Short mmCIF file of C-alpha atoms in Angstrom, two decimals:
data_model
loop_
_atom_site.label_atom_id
_atom_site.label_comp_id
_atom_site.label_asym_id
_atom_site.label_seq_id
_atom_site.Cartn_x
_atom_site.Cartn_y
_atom_site.Cartn_z
CA MET A 25 -73.09 -55.81 -3.83
CA SER A 26 -73.89 -58.42 -1.06
CA PRO A 27 -74.09 -56.57 2.31
CA ALA A 28 -71.83 -59.34 3.85
CA LEU A 29 -69.38 -58.50 1.54
CA SER A 30 -68.34 -54.81 2.15
CA PRO A 31 -67.47 -54.82 5.83
CA ALA A 32 -65.16 -57.76 5.13
CA ALA A 33 -63.54 -55.67 2.80
CA LEU A 34 -62.85 -52.97 4.96
CA PRO A 35 -59.37 -53.37 6.53
CA THR A 36 -57.75 -53.63 2.98
CA PRO A 37 -55.07 -51.31 2.29
CA GLU A 38 -57.05 -49.88 -0.71
CA ASN A 39 -59.98 -48.94 1.37
CA LEU A 40 -57.64 -47.14 3.78
CA ALA A 41 -56.31 -45.12 0.91
CA LEU A 42 -60.19 -44.31 0.28
CA THR A 43 -60.66 -42.84 3.59
CA GLU A 44 -57.51 -40.94 3.67
CA LEU A 45 -58.77 -39.09 0.39
CA PHE A 46 -61.46 -37.58 2.39
CA VAL A 47 -59.32 -35.20 4.61
CA PRO A 48 -57.96 -33.22 1.69
CA ALA A 49 -61.03 -32.96 0.11
CA ALA A 50 -62.29 -31.36 3.63
CA ALA A 51 -59.07 -29.02 3.28
CA LEU A 52 -60.32 -27.93 -0.30
CA PHE A 53 -63.75 -27.19 1.02
CA VAL A 54 -62.41 -25.08 3.83
CA VAL A 55 -60.56 -22.99 1.35
CA LEU A 56 -63.87 -22.42 -0.66
CA ALA A 57 -65.64 -21.63 2.68
CA ILE A 58 -62.82 -18.79 3.49
CA MET A 59 -63.48 -17.54 0.05
CA LEU A 60 -67.02 -17.16 0.72
CA PHE A 61 -66.43 -15.25 3.80
CA TYR A 62 -65.72 -12.05 1.32
CA ARG A 63 -69.49 -12.19 0.21
CA ALA A 64 -70.72 -12.55 3.81
CA VAL A 65 -68.72 -9.54 4.59
CA ALA A 66 -68.77 -7.29 1.81
CA GLY A 67 -72.17 -7.91 0.52
CA PRO A 68 -74.07 -4.81 -0.52
CA THR A 69 -77.38 -6.14 1.08
CA THR A 70 -78.59 -7.99 3.64
CA GLN A 71 -79.86 -10.81 1.42
CA ASP A 72 -76.65 -11.01 -0.08
CA ARG A 73 -74.87 -11.81 3.28
CA LEU A 74 -77.67 -14.22 4.21
CA LEU A 75 -77.35 -15.89 0.96
CA ALA A 76 -73.40 -16.19 1.72
CA VAL A 77 -73.91 -17.47 5.01
CA ASN A 78 -76.30 -20.17 3.78
CA VAL A 79 -73.94 -21.28 1.34
CA LEU A 80 -71.13 -21.34 3.80
CA GLY A 81 -73.60 -23.43 6.25
CA THR A 82 -74.04 -25.98 3.74
CA ASN A 83 -70.28 -26.19 2.94
CA THR A 84 -69.96 -26.68 6.83
CA VAL A 85 -72.22 -29.83 6.53
CA VAL A 86 -70.55 -31.10 3.80
CA ILE A 87 -67.07 -30.60 5.62
CA LEU A 88 -68.38 -32.34 8.85
CA ALA A 89 -69.48 -35.35 6.73
CA LEU A 90 -66.24 -35.62 5.03
CA LEU A 91 -64.32 -35.49 8.33
CA SER A 92 -66.49 -38.03 9.92
CA VAL A 93 -65.41 -40.48 7.34
CA GLY A 94 -61.74 -39.12 7.17
CA LEU A 95 -61.28 -39.13 10.81
CA ASP A 96 -63.33 -42.07 11.31
CA GLU A 97 -65.67 -40.09 14.09
CA PRO A 98 -69.37 -41.20 13.32
CA TRP A 99 -70.77 -38.79 15.68
CA PHE A 100 -69.98 -35.93 13.20
CA LEU A 101 -72.66 -37.02 11.11
CA ASP A 102 -75.21 -36.29 13.96
CA VAL A 103 -73.60 -32.73 14.35
CA ALA A 104 -73.99 -32.18 10.43
CA LEU A 105 -77.71 -33.19 10.55
CA VAL A 106 -78.39 -30.63 13.38
CA TYR A 107 -76.36 -28.05 11.81
CA ALA A 108 -78.19 -28.49 8.36
CA LEU A 109 -81.52 -28.38 10.40
CA LEU A 110 -80.38 -24.87 12.14
CA ASN A 111 -78.85 -23.58 9.05
CA PHE A 112 -82.52 -23.90 6.97
CA LEU A 113 -84.16 -22.55 10.11
CA MET A 114 -81.74 -19.52 10.22
CA ALA A 115 -82.13 -18.74 6.28
CA ILE A 116 -85.78 -18.97 6.59
CA ALA A 117 -86.11 -16.69 9.85
CA ILE A 118 -83.67 -14.13 8.67
CA SER A 119 -85.47 -13.70 5.44
CA LYS A 120 -88.79 -13.62 6.93
CA PHE A 121 -87.71 -11.09 9.60
CA THR A 122 -85.97 -8.47 6.94
CA VAL A 123 -89.48 -8.16 5.21
CA GLU A 124 -92.03 -5.71 7.16
CA ARG A 125 -95.34 -7.69 6.56
CA GLY A 126 -93.53 -11.05 6.51
CA GLY A 127 -94.81 -12.56 3.23
CA VAL A 128 -91.96 -14.75 2.53
CA LEU A 129 -93.05 -18.42 1.96
CA MET B 4 -63.19 -55.79 -8.28
CA ILE B 5 -65.96 -54.23 -6.11
CA ASP B 6 -63.28 -52.39 -4.24
CA GLN B 7 -61.75 -50.88 -7.40
CA LEU B 8 -65.51 -49.85 -8.48
CA GLN B 9 -66.20 -48.36 -5.31
CA PHE B 10 -62.87 -46.33 -5.00
CA TRP B 11 -63.51 -45.12 -8.54
CA ALA B 12 -67.00 -44.08 -7.70
CA VAL B 13 -65.97 -42.18 -4.34
CA LEU B 14 -63.41 -40.50 -6.22
CA LEU B 15 -65.53 -39.43 -9.32
CA CYS B 16 -68.31 -38.12 -6.80
CA LEU B 17 -65.72 -36.23 -4.60
CA ALA B 18 -64.07 -34.80 -7.76
CA PHE B 19 -67.39 -33.60 -9.22
CA GLY B 20 -68.66 -32.26 -5.93
CA LEU B 21 -65.69 -30.04 -5.41
CA PHE B 22 -65.83 -28.87 -9.20
CA PHE B 23 -69.65 -27.95 -8.46
CA THR B 24 -68.81 -26.41 -5.05
CA PHE B 25 -66.07 -24.29 -6.68
CA VAL B 26 -68.25 -23.26 -9.45
CA SER B 27 -70.96 -21.94 -6.79
CA THR B 28 -68.19 -20.01 -4.89
CA VAL B 29 -67.11 -18.27 -7.72
CA GLY B 30 -70.64 -17.53 -8.90
CA VAL B 31 -71.27 -16.24 -5.35
CA LEU B 32 -68.36 -14.04 -5.39
CA ARG B 33 -68.58 -12.83 -9.22
CA LEU B 34 -72.09 -12.54 -10.09
CA PRO B 35 -73.57 -8.97 -10.00
CA ASP B 36 -77.06 -9.52 -8.61
CA VAL B 37 -78.66 -11.04 -5.70
CA TYR B 38 -80.78 -12.86 -7.85
CA SER B 39 -78.10 -14.37 -9.93
CA ARG B 40 -76.16 -15.47 -6.69
CA ALA B 41 -79.37 -17.05 -5.51
CA HIS B 42 -79.67 -18.81 -8.73
CA THR B 43 -76.13 -20.54 -8.41
CA ALA B 44 -76.49 -20.87 -4.62
CA SER B 45 -79.36 -23.05 -5.11
CA GLN B 46 -78.44 -24.92 -8.06
CA THR B 47 -74.72 -25.59 -8.37
CA ASP B 48 -74.25 -25.78 -4.38
CA THR B 49 -77.12 -28.20 -4.01
CA LEU B 50 -75.38 -30.54 -6.63
CA GLY B 51 -71.95 -30.09 -5.22
CA ALA B 52 -73.08 -30.99 -1.63
CA GLY B 53 -75.37 -33.60 -2.92
CA LEU B 54 -72.50 -35.30 -4.91
CA SER B 55 -70.10 -34.70 -1.95
CA LEU B 56 -72.26 -36.44 0.52
CA ALA B 57 -72.99 -39.22 -2.01
CA ALA B 58 -69.28 -39.81 -2.01
CA VAL B 59 -69.45 -40.00 1.83
CA ALA B 60 -72.31 -42.72 1.69
CA LEU B 61 -70.28 -44.59 -0.99
CA ALA B 62 -67.40 -44.74 1.08
CA LEU B 63 -69.25 -45.76 4.36
CA GLY B 64 -70.71 -48.61 2.67
CA TRP B 65 -73.48 -50.78 4.15
CA GLU B 66 -73.53 -49.41 7.84
CA SER B 67 -76.07 -47.47 10.07
CA THR B 68 -74.31 -44.25 9.32
CA THR B 69 -74.88 -44.57 5.91
CA ILE B 70 -78.57 -43.92 6.64
CA TYR B 71 -77.78 -40.54 8.35
CA THR B 72 -75.67 -39.59 5.21
CA VAL B 73 -78.67 -40.61 2.68
CA LEU B 74 -81.00 -38.47 5.07
CA LEU B 75 -78.82 -35.45 5.10
CA LEU B 76 -78.42 -35.90 1.27
CA PHE B 77 -82.09 -35.84 0.96
CA PHE B 78 -82.49 -32.97 3.45
CA VAL B 79 -80.07 -30.56 1.71
CA PHE B 80 -81.76 -31.41 -1.67
CA LEU B 81 -84.79 -30.28 -0.34
CA THR B 82 -83.76 -27.40 2.03
CA ASN B 83 -81.25 -25.42 -0.02
CA PRO B 84 -83.30 -24.37 -3.02
CA THR B 85 -86.03 -23.63 -0.59
CA ALA B 86 -83.75 -21.34 1.51
CA ALA B 87 -82.41 -19.76 -1.64
CA HIS B 88 -86.07 -19.10 -2.89
CA ALA B 89 -87.05 -17.21 0.43
CA ILE B 90 -83.98 -15.42 0.47
CA ALA B 91 -84.56 -14.08 -3.25
CA ARG B 92 -88.31 -13.59 -2.38
CA SER B 93 -87.33 -11.54 0.55
CA ALA B 94 -84.95 -9.57 -1.56
CA ALA B 95 -87.80 -8.98 -3.85
CA GLU B 96 -90.21 -7.84 -1.37
CA SER B 97 -87.65 -5.36 0.25
CA GLY B 98 -87.38 -3.56 -2.91
CA ILE B 99 -84.19 -4.58 -4.69
CA THR B 100 -84.63 -4.46 -8.42
CA PRO B 101 -83.03 -7.13 -10.53
CA LEU B 102 -80.22 -6.41 -12.88
CA THR B 103 -81.38 -6.24 -16.51
CA ALA B 104 -80.28 -5.76 -19.72
CA GLU B 105 -81.00 -2.17 -19.87
CA ASP B 106 -78.79 -1.60 -17.04
CA GLU B 107 -76.05 -3.51 -18.55
CA LEU B 108 -76.14 -1.23 -21.59
CA GLU B 109 -76.27 1.80 -19.40
CA SER B 110 -73.34 0.71 -17.59
CA GLU B 111 -71.42 -0.21 -20.69
CA THR B 112 -72.42 3.26 -22.58
CA PRO B 113 -72.10 5.71 -19.40
CA ASP B 114 -72.17 8.81 -21.62
CA ASP B 115 -76.00 9.05 -21.88
CA GLY B 116 -76.70 7.75 -18.28
CA ALA B 117 -77.23 9.98 -15.62
CA SER B 118 -77.53 7.28 -12.94
CA ALA B 119 -74.77 4.57 -12.89
CA PRO B 120 -76.21 1.13 -12.12
CA GLY B 121 -72.87 -0.45 -12.59
CA ASP B 122 -71.46 -1.45 -9.18
CA THR B 123 -74.67 -2.05 -6.88
CA ALA B 124 -78.11 -3.37 -7.69
CA VAL B 125 -79.87 -1.43 -4.96
CA ASN B 126 -81.49 1.13 -7.02
CA ALA B 127 -84.88 0.95 -5.58
CA GLY B 128 -87.74 3.43 -5.53
CA GLU B 129 -88.55 6.06 -8.12
CA GLU B 130 -86.55 4.61 -11.31
CA GLY B 131 -87.47 0.75 -10.41
CA GLY B 132 -91.05 1.28 -10.77
CA ASP B 133 -91.52 0.18 -14.15
CA HIS B 134 -89.51 -3.08 -13.66
CA ALA B 135 -92.15 -4.47 -11.15
#
């Protein structure tokens, strides 16, 4: 568990297989996100659509984090962090603006 | 040996994260109410996203980008139930009544129910007064 051991162990073929594990996982997450679009389109109330878009945003954050490992692009994590912030802000703002008196939170 | 341990830990975290996100997706698609959907979105989706981000952090190892991932994990753990709570509370304040066991009984035996609350939970107003 020493910190000097793990970067030396990075270019082994086993670890390459480890990073290649992440792109199919991201593809499966994309499939789940496409399934979530049904609730975002056909939800009966505004809050249903907002909840589906919120879960979709969390899925997008996870997909960005998985692709940052799978494609070896570390700046995807910055995009994921900003996207998580904006997703939370959007959920709070819309759920506050759908109520007239604004008593949410 | 530590490579094997890291590999299996990452694989386990990814598999469980995918499983819990799948459960959350099925719950959001299939559950009958806004409140039950908020329930599954706040719990299972947080667990699935947290496990997947833990898999990312374990695969990165000791690097500076791991700090980003752990920060993202804590942020998702804090904000995802908060957002679901805010959405459920705005649904409650805009007059959506929760689907109760009486509604289930009425929808199962439709011969005595004049109102049919089976498909949608939006029956606010005059018949939802006693629930509040």
